[in-house]
């Protein structure tokens, strides 16, 4: 089998998405998600100008060699743009292999390690009351795991909260990022009170998660982790900036709250020390930004040695193709932990066809060959890309802080 053509589809059904479509001489095509929120065109151009020309003529079954060809072979390594492009190609190759053999991808990765996959969703409110209502809504929908984010008294805008009550979309259309502001002390004073109320309101069995979005120093994170211990979180995510790996040692010594990190990592080298030193409990890298299914299997194997589980990043700013790839991966590995799932806009689902079933907080896999996804290419064309940026974040005195 040979790859005869590949194209990049940039479209915006509900929001911006970048997709690679790889076509073979046997009439089978594969799809891969290449969306990197706020930097979409960098990945699209890298694919079009540099990677696709080298793909033509290759056998899609040689996915391991193709991966190394684009990783080692280009000399320049790592980085979100590079790894997202490689990840999209790898995903599409596995999709082709599954379709060619008429099996779902998970069967090629190790088969069924579980019958269903637990997902967590997001509940967010502008204040404590609204947040509790939102958690109740998600519980009523059947979710057993809910990420809780809330507006903080005295702070105007905050990560994860939509001001207009619509679903949260952090990338704002425009020529420049909007600016948000932040006050760590107000946040740290409020979050334990919020979780105390949430735990008091809901059963002990409800899994609660929280994302600090890289905004704390190690000692601030240690305080938060410690103060949240009585409320028994499933995980506390991205407390300190993820590149500050030394900080995790300090944090880990202070708290038994489980820690999750990895949504901005893109290679095994970003998490190798965190895993081998047992400084985290969940690795949150995702298929699209982590370089594809091929390297993610290796990361899961390394993590499995240390009883660290996966919790793949799965926001609505990655397409349903990435979600499908995460589900195949999560089905096949032993150390699946949980899958993030925020749902998608209706427009998104009109373009992306997704065959896996979701009910009461759990996914079950369809038996469709490949990744079990497809795209309406004609409809996609109707929704044109518009430049959008993630916000930047400043402390109240104007100092630039992590968003
Ligand atoms: C996040 C994301 O899902 C998460 O945990 O931290 O919402 C993240 O902010 C976005 O994917 C950025 O594009
Ligand atoms: Mg996050």
GROMACS .gro file of C-alpha atoms and ligand atoms in nm:
model
  417
    1UNK     CA    1   0.000   0.000   0.000
    2UNK     CA    2   0.128   0.349  -0.084
    3UNK     CA    3   0.044   0.700   0.021
    4UNK     CA    4  -0.043   0.894  -0.292
    5UNK     CA    5  -0.172   1.223  -0.153
    6UNK     CA    6  -0.213   1.416   0.170
    7UNK     CA    7  -0.387   1.744   0.238
    8UNK     CA    8  -0.442   1.975   0.531
    9UNK     CA    9  -0.796   2.090   0.604
   10UNK     CA   10  -0.825   2.408   0.809
   11UNK     CA   11  -1.184   2.478   0.907
   12UNK     CA   12  -1.388   2.633   1.187
   13UNK     CA   13  -1.714   2.449   1.259
   14UNK     CA   14  -1.778   2.599   1.602
   15UNK     CA   15  -1.406   2.676   1.642
   16UNK     CA   16  -1.080   2.634   1.451
   17UNK     CA   17  -0.956   2.283   1.372
   18UNK     CA   18  -0.671   2.152   1.157
   19UNK     CA   19  -0.699   1.802   1.009
   20UNK     CA   20  -0.468   1.597   0.790
   21UNK     CA   21  -0.620   1.361   0.535
   22UNK     CA   22  -0.380   1.099   0.402
   23UNK     CA   23  -0.488   0.907   0.092
   24UNK     CA   24  -0.360   0.571  -0.035
   25UNK     CA   25  -0.347   0.397  -0.370
   26UNK     CA   26  -0.615   0.155  -0.243
   27UNK     CA   27  -0.878   0.421  -0.199
   28UNK     CA   28  -0.849   0.422   0.182
   29UNK     CA   29  -0.784   0.749   0.363
   30UNK     CA   30  -0.688   0.825   0.722
   31UNK     CA   31  -0.755   1.134   0.932
   32UNK     CA   32  -0.541   1.298   1.200
   33UNK     CA   33  -0.601   1.596   1.427
   34UNK     CA   34  -0.333   1.867   1.394
   35UNK     CA   35  -0.502   2.141   1.600
   36UNK     CA   36  -0.275   2.351   1.818
   37UNK     CA   37  -0.498   2.614   1.974
   38UNK     CA   38  -0.399   2.967   1.874
   39UNK     CA   39  -0.108   2.846   1.655
   40UNK     CA   40  -0.304   2.646   1.397
   41UNK     CA   41  -0.144   2.781   1.081
   42UNK     CA   42   0.210   2.708   1.198
   43UNK     CA   43   0.126   2.336   1.214
   44UNK     CA   44  -0.071   2.347   0.887
   45UNK     CA   45   0.220   2.512   0.704
   46UNK     CA   46   0.478   2.279   0.856
   47UNK     CA   47   0.274   1.981   0.739
   48UNK     CA   48   0.211   2.120   0.392
   49UNK     CA   49   0.555   2.253   0.315
   50UNK     CA   50   0.785   2.009   0.490
   51UNK     CA   51   0.627   1.680   0.597
   52UNK     CA   52   0.367   1.590   0.336
   53UNK     CA   53   0.613   1.597   0.042
   54UNK     CA   54   0.823   1.333   0.225
   55UNK     CA   55   0.519   1.115   0.298
   56UNK     CA   56   0.421   1.054  -0.061
   57UNK     CA   57   0.518   0.705  -0.177
   58UNK     CA   58   0.558   0.566   0.176
   59UNK     CA   59   0.376   0.252   0.297
   60UNK     CA   60   0.134   0.363   0.574
   61UNK     CA   61   0.198   0.035   0.758
   62UNK     CA   62   0.554   0.152   0.829
   63UNK     CA   63   0.426   0.393   1.096
   64UNK     CA   64   0.717   0.329   1.334
   65UNK     CA   65   0.978   0.416   1.073
   66UNK     CA   66   0.776   0.713   0.944
   67UNK     CA   67   0.754   0.844   1.301
   68UNK     CA   68   1.132   0.827   1.349
   69UNK     CA   69   1.189   0.971   1.003
   70UNK     CA   70   0.997   1.285   1.104
   71UNK     CA   71   1.130   1.295   1.462
   72UNK     CA   72   1.499   1.201   1.442
   73UNK     CA   73   1.527   1.250   1.071
   74UNK     CA   74   1.470   1.626   1.071
   75UNK     CA   75   1.750   1.689   1.325
   76UNK     CA   76   1.543   1.960   1.505
   77UNK     CA   77   1.345   1.792   1.780
   78UNK     CA   78   1.054   1.832   2.018
   79UNK     CA   79   0.835   2.144   2.036
   80UNK     CA   80   0.457   2.176   2.014
   81UNK     CA   81   0.434   2.266   1.643
   82UNK     CA   82   0.667   1.988   1.534
   83UNK     CA   83   0.514   1.720   1.756
   84UNK     CA   84   0.154   1.812   1.672
   85UNK     CA   85   0.233   1.774   1.302
   86UNK     CA   86   0.399   1.435   1.359
   87UNK     CA   87   0.112   1.335   1.589
   88UNK     CA   88  -0.149   1.409   1.323
   89UNK     CA   89   0.035   1.200   1.064
   90UNK     CA   90   0.076   0.911   1.307
   91UNK     CA   91  -0.294   0.917   1.400
   92UNK     CA   92  -0.394   0.912   1.033
   93UNK     CA   93  -0.160   0.619   0.962
   94UNK     CA   94  -0.319   0.411   1.240
   95UNK     CA   95  -0.660   0.504   1.100
   96UNK     CA   96  -0.550   0.374   0.758
   97UNK     CA   97  -0.406   0.054   0.904
   98UNK     CA   98  -0.729  -0.021   1.090
   99UNK     CA   99  -0.941   0.046   0.783
  100UNK     CA  100  -0.715  -0.165   0.560
  101UNK     CA  101  -0.738  -0.460   0.801
  102UNK     CA  102  -1.104  -0.390   0.877
  103UNK     CA  103  -1.051  -0.366   1.255
  104UNK     CA  104  -1.085  -0.088   1.510
  105UNK     CA  105  -0.744   0.062   1.596
  106UNK     CA  106  -0.754  -0.058   1.958
  107UNK     CA  107  -0.732  -0.418   1.831
  108UNK     CA  108  -0.397  -0.335   1.674
  109UNK     CA  109  -0.267  -0.176   1.995
  110UNK     CA  110  -0.328  -0.460   2.240
  111UNK     CA  111  -0.702  -0.522   2.225
  112UNK     CA  112  -0.963  -0.458   2.488
  113UNK     CA  113  -0.820  -0.394   2.834
  114UNK     CA  114  -1.157  -0.268   2.956
  115UNK     CA  115  -1.520  -0.262   2.848
  116UNK     CA  116  -1.579   0.111   2.897
  117UNK     CA  117  -1.378   0.426   2.963
  118UNK     CA  118  -1.458   0.673   3.239
  119UNK     CA  119  -1.466   1.038   3.135
  120UNK     CA  120  -1.459   1.352   3.344
  121UNK     CA  121  -1.629   1.668   3.237
  122UNK     CA  122  -1.606   2.035   3.336
  123UNK     CA  123  -1.840   2.219   3.573
  124UNK     CA  124  -1.778   2.589   3.608
  125UNK     CA  125  -1.964   2.871   3.773
  126UNK     CA  126  -1.906   3.238   3.836
  127UNK     CA  127  -1.950   3.198   4.211
  128UNK     CA  128  -1.985   2.917   4.463
  129UNK     CA  129  -2.360   2.881   4.421
  130UNK     CA  130  -2.351   2.865   4.044
  131UNK     CA  131  -2.059   2.621   4.059
  132UNK     CA  132  -2.251   2.385   4.288
  133UNK     CA  133  -2.549   2.402   4.049
  134UNK     CA  134  -2.324   2.317   3.755
  135UNK     CA  135  -2.174   2.018   3.937
  136UNK     CA  136  -2.529   1.901   4.017
  137UNK     CA  137  -2.617   1.931   3.646
  138UNK     CA  138  -2.323   1.710   3.548
  139UNK     CA  139  -2.402   1.456   3.818
  140UNK     CA  140  -2.761   1.444   3.693
  141UNK     CA  141  -2.622   1.369   3.345
  142UNK     CA  142  -2.455   1.061   3.492
  143UNK     CA  143  -2.094   1.177   3.524
  144UNK     CA  144  -1.896   1.013   3.803
  145UNK     CA  145  -1.603   1.253   3.771
  146UNK     CA  146  -1.629   1.631   3.749
  147UNK     CA  147  -1.363   1.899   3.716
  148UNK     CA  148  -1.469   2.195   3.931
  149UNK     CA  149  -1.363   2.551   3.842
  150UNK     CA  150  -1.513   2.863   3.992
  151UNK     CA  151  -1.494   3.240   3.974
  152UNK     CA  152  -1.302   3.377   4.274
  153UNK     CA  153  -1.451   3.659   4.484
  154UNK     CA  154  -1.275   3.985   4.401
  155UNK     CA  155  -1.132   3.865   4.071
  156UNK     CA  156  -1.277   3.971   3.738
  157UNK     CA  157  -1.193   3.698   3.492
  158UNK     CA  158  -1.049   3.360   3.564
  159UNK     CA  159  -0.939   3.051   3.372
  160UNK     CA  160  -1.218   2.810   3.295
  161UNK     CA  161  -1.516   3.038   3.351
  162UNK     CA  162  -1.736   3.172   3.078
  163UNK     CA  163  -1.873   3.519   3.146
  164UNK     CA  164  -2.159   3.482   2.902
  165UNK     CA  165  -2.280   3.149   3.045
  166UNK     CA  166  -2.213   2.976   2.713
  167UNK     CA  167  -1.970   2.685   2.694
  168UNK     CA  168  -1.618   2.792   2.772
  169UNK     CA  169  -1.392   2.880   2.479
  170UNK     CA  170  -1.065   3.039   2.580
  171UNK     CA  171  -0.941   3.128   2.231
  172UNK     CA  172  -1.087   3.463   2.134
  173UNK     CA  173  -1.115   3.571   1.768
  174UNK     CA  174  -0.896   3.876   1.699
  175UNK     CA  175  -0.553   3.995   1.593
  176UNK     CA  176  -0.409   3.991   1.946
  177UNK     CA  177  -0.469   3.797   2.270
  178UNK     CA  178  -0.699   3.949   2.527
  179UNK     CA  179  -0.548   4.014   2.871
  180UNK     CA  180  -0.679   3.863   3.194
  181UNK     CA  181  -0.566   3.939   3.549
  182UNK     CA  182  -0.478   3.721   3.843
  183UNK     CA  183  -0.437   3.728   4.221
  184UNK     CA  184  -0.287   3.409   4.370
  185UNK     CA  185  -0.368   3.492   4.728
  186UNK     CA  186  -0.741   3.541   4.663
  187UNK     CA  187  -0.744   3.215   4.468
  188UNK     CA  188  -0.567   3.018   4.743
  189UNK     CA  189  -0.797   3.154   5.011
  190UNK     CA  190  -1.109   3.058   4.819
  191UNK     CA  191  -1.049   2.717   4.658
  192UNK     CA  192  -1.041   2.505   4.979
  193UNK     CA  193  -1.371   2.670   5.088
  194UNK     CA  194  -1.522   2.585   4.752
  195UNK     CA  195  -1.418   2.220   4.771
  196UNK     CA  196  -1.537   2.193   5.129
  197UNK     CA  197  -1.883   2.301   5.010
  198UNK     CA  198  -1.874   2.077   4.703
  199UNK     CA  199  -1.776   1.771   4.905
  200UNK     CA  200  -2.040   1.845   5.166
  201UNK     CA  201  -2.306   1.874   4.893
  202UNK     CA  202  -2.218   1.564   4.690
  203UNK     CA  203  -2.147   1.204   4.780
  204UNK     CA  204  -1.801   1.087   4.879
  205UNK     CA  205  -1.805   0.870   4.568
  206UNK     CA  206  -1.809   1.161   4.323
  207UNK     CA  207  -1.461   1.207   4.175
  208UNK     CA  208  -1.359   1.572   4.198
  209UNK     CA  209  -1.083   1.729   3.991
  210UNK     CA  210  -0.937   2.077   3.976
  211UNK     CA  211  -0.703   2.260   3.737
  212UNK     CA  212  -0.475   2.537   3.869
  213UNK     CA  213  -0.351   2.603   3.513
  214UNK     CA  214   0.020   2.644   3.591
  215UNK     CA  215  -0.022   2.952   3.811
  216UNK     CA  216   0.135   2.859   4.144
  217UNK     CA  217   0.487   2.842   4.285
  218UNK     CA  218   0.585   2.505   4.435
  219UNK     CA  219   0.521   2.620   4.792
  220UNK     CA  220   0.185   2.774   4.698
  221UNK     CA  221   0.092   2.449   4.526
  222UNK     CA  222   0.199   2.258   4.837
  223UNK     CA  223  -0.035   2.470   5.050
  224UNK     CA  224  -0.324   2.411   4.810
  225UNK     CA  225  -0.261   2.036   4.788
  226UNK     CA  226  -0.247   2.008   5.166
  227UNK     CA  227  -0.559   2.213   5.227
  228UNK     CA  228  -0.751   2.007   4.970
  229UNK     CA  229  -0.658   1.673   5.127
  230UNK     CA  230  -0.975   1.642   5.342
  231UNK     CA  231  -1.189   1.666   5.025
  232UNK     CA  232  -1.023   1.369   4.859
  233UNK     CA  233  -0.960   1.493   4.504
  234UNK     CA  234  -0.921   1.253   4.213
  235UNK     CA  235  -0.646   1.489   4.096
  236UNK     CA  236  -0.506   1.836   4.122
  237UNK     CA  237  -0.385   1.943   3.780
  238UNK     CA  238  -0.109   2.172   3.652
  239UNK     CA  239  -0.034   2.349   3.978
  240UNK     CA  240   0.313   2.474   3.895
  241UNK     CA  241   0.442   2.561   3.548
  242UNK     CA  242   0.493   2.220   3.392
  243UNK     CA  243   0.851   2.285   3.285
  244UNK     CA  244   0.957   2.338   3.648
  245UNK     CA  245   1.013   1.973   3.719
  246UNK     CA  246   1.228   2.026   4.030
  247UNK     CA  247   0.928   2.197   4.186
  248UNK     CA  248   0.734   1.872   4.185
  249UNK     CA  249   0.980   1.724   4.435
  250UNK     CA  250   0.900   1.993   4.686
  251UNK     CA  251   0.528   1.974   4.615
  252UNK     CA  252   0.519   1.594   4.646
  253UNK     CA  253   0.683   1.600   4.988
  254UNK     CA  254   0.403   1.816   5.124
  255UNK     CA  255   0.083   1.660   5.000
  256UNK     CA  256  -0.092   1.332   4.934
  257UNK     CA  257  -0.339   1.497   4.693
  258UNK     CA  258  -0.290   1.311   4.361
  259UNK     CA  259  -0.112   1.520   4.098
  260UNK     CA  260  -0.173   1.538   3.723
  261UNK     CA  261   0.035   1.716   3.461
  262UNK     CA  262   0.128   1.694   3.095
  263UNK     CA  263  -0.119   1.870   2.865
  264UNK     CA  264   0.158   2.096   2.733
  265UNK     CA  265   0.422   1.822   2.712
  266UNK     CA  266   0.501   1.674   2.377
  267UNK     CA  267   0.767   1.406   2.422
  268UNK     CA  268   0.857   1.131   2.666
  269UNK     CA  269   1.154   1.345   2.769
  270UNK     CA  270   0.916   1.602   2.918
  271UNK     CA  271   0.778   1.349   3.166
  272UNK     CA  272   1.055   1.094   3.205
  273UNK     CA  273   1.189   1.237   3.535
  274UNK     CA  274   0.842   1.303   3.674
  275UNK     CA  275   0.747   0.942   3.604
  276UNK     CA  276   1.064   0.765   3.712
  277UNK     CA  277   1.085   0.969   4.032
  278UNK     CA  278   0.716   0.902   4.101
  279UNK     CA  279   0.635   1.270   4.133
  280UNK     CA  280   0.296   1.249   3.959
  281UNK     CA  281  -0.005   1.018   3.958
  282UNK     CA  282  -0.154   1.094   3.615
  283UNK     CA  283   0.018   1.179   3.289
  284UNK     CA  284  -0.205   1.408   3.082
  285UNK     CA  285  -0.030   1.415   2.747
  286UNK     CA  286  -0.263   1.366   2.456
  287UNK     CA  287  -0.228   1.186   2.124
  288UNK     CA  288  -0.233   1.499   1.902
  289UNK     CA  289   0.025   1.704   2.091
  290UNK     CA  290   0.223   1.406   2.217
  291UNK     CA  291   0.342   1.302   1.872
  292UNK     CA  292   0.073   1.041   1.802
  293UNK     CA  293  -0.028   0.694   1.915
  294UNK     CA  294   0.319   0.548   1.848
  295UNK     CA  295   0.510   0.744   2.118
  296UNK     CA  296   0.213   0.755   2.356
  297UNK     CA  297   0.220   0.374   2.382
  298UNK     CA  298   0.581   0.401   2.499
  299UNK     CA  299   0.497   0.672   2.750
  300UNK     CA  300   0.210   0.461   2.888
  301UNK     CA  301   0.444   0.164   2.922
  302UNK     CA  302   0.700   0.371   3.115
  303UNK     CA  303   0.425   0.518   3.335
  304UNK     CA  304   0.278   0.173   3.394
  305UNK     CA  305   0.603   0.055   3.553
  306UNK     CA  306   0.546   0.316   3.826
  307UNK     CA  307   0.168   0.266   3.860
  308UNK     CA  308   0.107   0.606   3.704
  309UNK     CA  309  -0.210   0.624   3.497
  310UNK     CA  310  -0.313   0.822   3.192
  311UNK     CA  311  -0.561   1.109   3.181
  312UNK     CA  312  -0.537   1.234   2.824
  313UNK     CA  313  -0.604   1.600   2.758
  314UNK     CA  314  -0.930   1.613   2.564
  315UNK     CA  315  -1.064   1.968   2.554
  316UNK     CA  316  -1.307   2.084   2.287
  317UNK     CA  317  -1.016   2.271   2.127
  318UNK     CA  318  -0.888   1.937   1.997
  319UNK     CA  319  -1.107   1.773   1.737
  320UNK     CA  320  -1.317   1.458   1.782
  321UNK     CA  321  -1.045   1.277   1.583
  322UNK     CA  322  -0.802   1.325   1.871
  323UNK     CA  323  -1.069   1.211   2.116
  324UNK     CA  324  -1.126   0.893   1.914
  325UNK     CA  325  -0.751   0.824   1.907
  326UNK     CA  326  -0.734   0.874   2.286
  327UNK     CA  327  -1.019   0.627   2.333
  328UNK     CA  328  -0.851   0.355   2.124
  329UNK     CA  329  -0.529   0.411   2.315
  330UNK     CA  330  -0.716   0.412   2.648
  331UNK     CA  331  -0.899   0.092   2.559
  332UNK     CA  332  -0.580  -0.094   2.474
  333UNK     CA  333  -0.342   0.003   2.756
  334UNK     CA  334  -0.355  -0.141   3.107
  335UNK     CA  335  -0.292   0.186   3.292
  336UNK     CA  336  -0.574   0.400   3.155
  337UNK     CA  337  -0.692   0.639   3.426
  338UNK     CA  338  -0.962   0.867   3.289
  339UNK     CA  339  -1.044   1.065   2.972
  340UNK     CA  340  -1.122   1.436   2.966
  341UNK     CA  341  -1.442   1.514   2.776
  342UNK     CA  342  -1.609   1.854   2.751
  343UNK     CA  343  -1.847   1.776   2.466
  344UNK     CA  344  -1.847   1.969   2.138
  345UNK     CA  345  -2.052   2.240   1.973
  346UNK     CA  346  -2.333   2.108   1.749
  347UNK     CA  347  -2.161   2.262   1.445
  348UNK     CA  348  -1.845   2.068   1.523
  349UNK     CA  349  -2.039   1.742   1.529
  350UNK     CA  350  -2.205   1.824   1.196
  351UNK     CA  351  -1.861   1.816   1.035
  352UNK     CA  352  -1.689   1.543   1.237
  353UNK     CA  353  -1.862   1.205   1.242
  354UNK     CA  354  -1.791   1.015   1.562
  355UNK     CA  355  -1.903   0.656   1.609
  356UNK     CA  356  -1.821   0.587   1.975
  357UNK     CA  357  -2.100   0.577   2.226
  358UNK     CA  358  -2.115   0.801   2.530
  359UNK     CA  359  -2.358   0.738   2.814
  360UNK     CA  360  -2.364   0.813   3.187
  361UNK     CA  361  -2.009   0.938   3.199
  362UNK     CA  362  -1.854   0.643   3.011
  363UNK     CA  363  -1.743   0.583   2.652
  364UNK     CA  364  -1.783   0.246   2.483
  365UNK     CA  365  -1.602   0.172   2.160
  366UNK     CA  366  -1.774   0.118   1.829
  367UNK     CA  367  -1.643  -0.165   1.616
  368UNK     CA  368  -1.600   0.065   1.313
  369UNK     CA  369  -1.266   0.005   1.137
  370UNK     CA  370  -0.981   0.250   1.197
  371UNK     CA  371  -1.039   0.528   1.447
  372UNK     CA  372  -1.415   0.517   1.390
  373UNK     CA  373  -1.438   0.878   1.278
  374UNK     CA  374  -1.501   1.061   0.953
  375UNK     CA  375  -1.551   1.410   0.821
  376UNK     CA  376  -1.801   1.586   0.598
  377UNK     CA  377  -1.543   1.761   0.378
  378UNK     CA  378  -1.801   1.972   0.192
  379UNK     CA  379  -1.953   2.105   0.514
  380UNK     CA  380  -1.606   2.170   0.656
  381UNK     CA  381  -1.529   2.406   0.366
  382UNK     CA  382  -1.822   2.626   0.461
  383UNK     CA  383  -1.669   2.718   0.798
  384UNK     CA  384  -1.367   2.934   0.742
  385UNK     CA  385  -1.073   2.972   0.976
  386UNK     CA  386  -1.057   3.292   1.180
  387UNK     CA  387  -0.748   3.386   1.375
  388UNK     CA  388  -0.803   3.339   1.749
  389UNK     CA  389  -0.566   3.356   2.044
  390UNK     CA  390  -0.557   3.217   2.395
  391UNK     CA  391  -0.551   3.500   2.652
  392UNK     CA  392  -0.239   3.624   2.826
  393UNK     CA  393  -0.251   3.671   3.201
  394UNK     CA  394  -0.110   3.949   3.421
  395UNK     CA  395  -0.090   3.998   3.795
  396UNK     CA  396  -0.293   4.294   3.918
  397UNK     CA  397   0.019   4.519   3.906
  398UNK     CA  398   0.073   4.434   3.538
  399UNK     CA  399   0.342   4.164   3.573
  400UNK     CA  400   0.305   3.896   3.308
  401UNK     CA  401   0.204   3.564   3.468
  402UNK     CA  402   0.125   3.217   3.335
  403UNK     CA  403  -0.221   3.190   3.180
  404LIG     C1  404  -0.720   2.273   2.991
  404LIG     C2  405  -0.748   2.328   2.859
  404LIG     O1  406  -0.862   2.096   2.949
  404LIG     C3  407  -0.781   2.142   3.025
  404LIG     O2  408  -0.745   2.092   3.127
  404LIG     O3  409  -0.621   2.315   3.071
  404LIG     O4  410  -0.875   2.385   2.866
  404LIG     C4  411  -0.649   2.429   2.803
  404LIG     O5  412  -0.660   2.550   2.869
  404LIG     C5  413  -0.679   2.447   2.658
  404LIG     O6  414  -0.675   2.324   2.594
  404LIG     C6  415  -0.585   2.542   2.590
  404LIG     O7  416  -0.608   2.539   2.454
  405LIG    MG1  417  -0.570   2.163   3.210
   0.00000   0.00000   0.00000
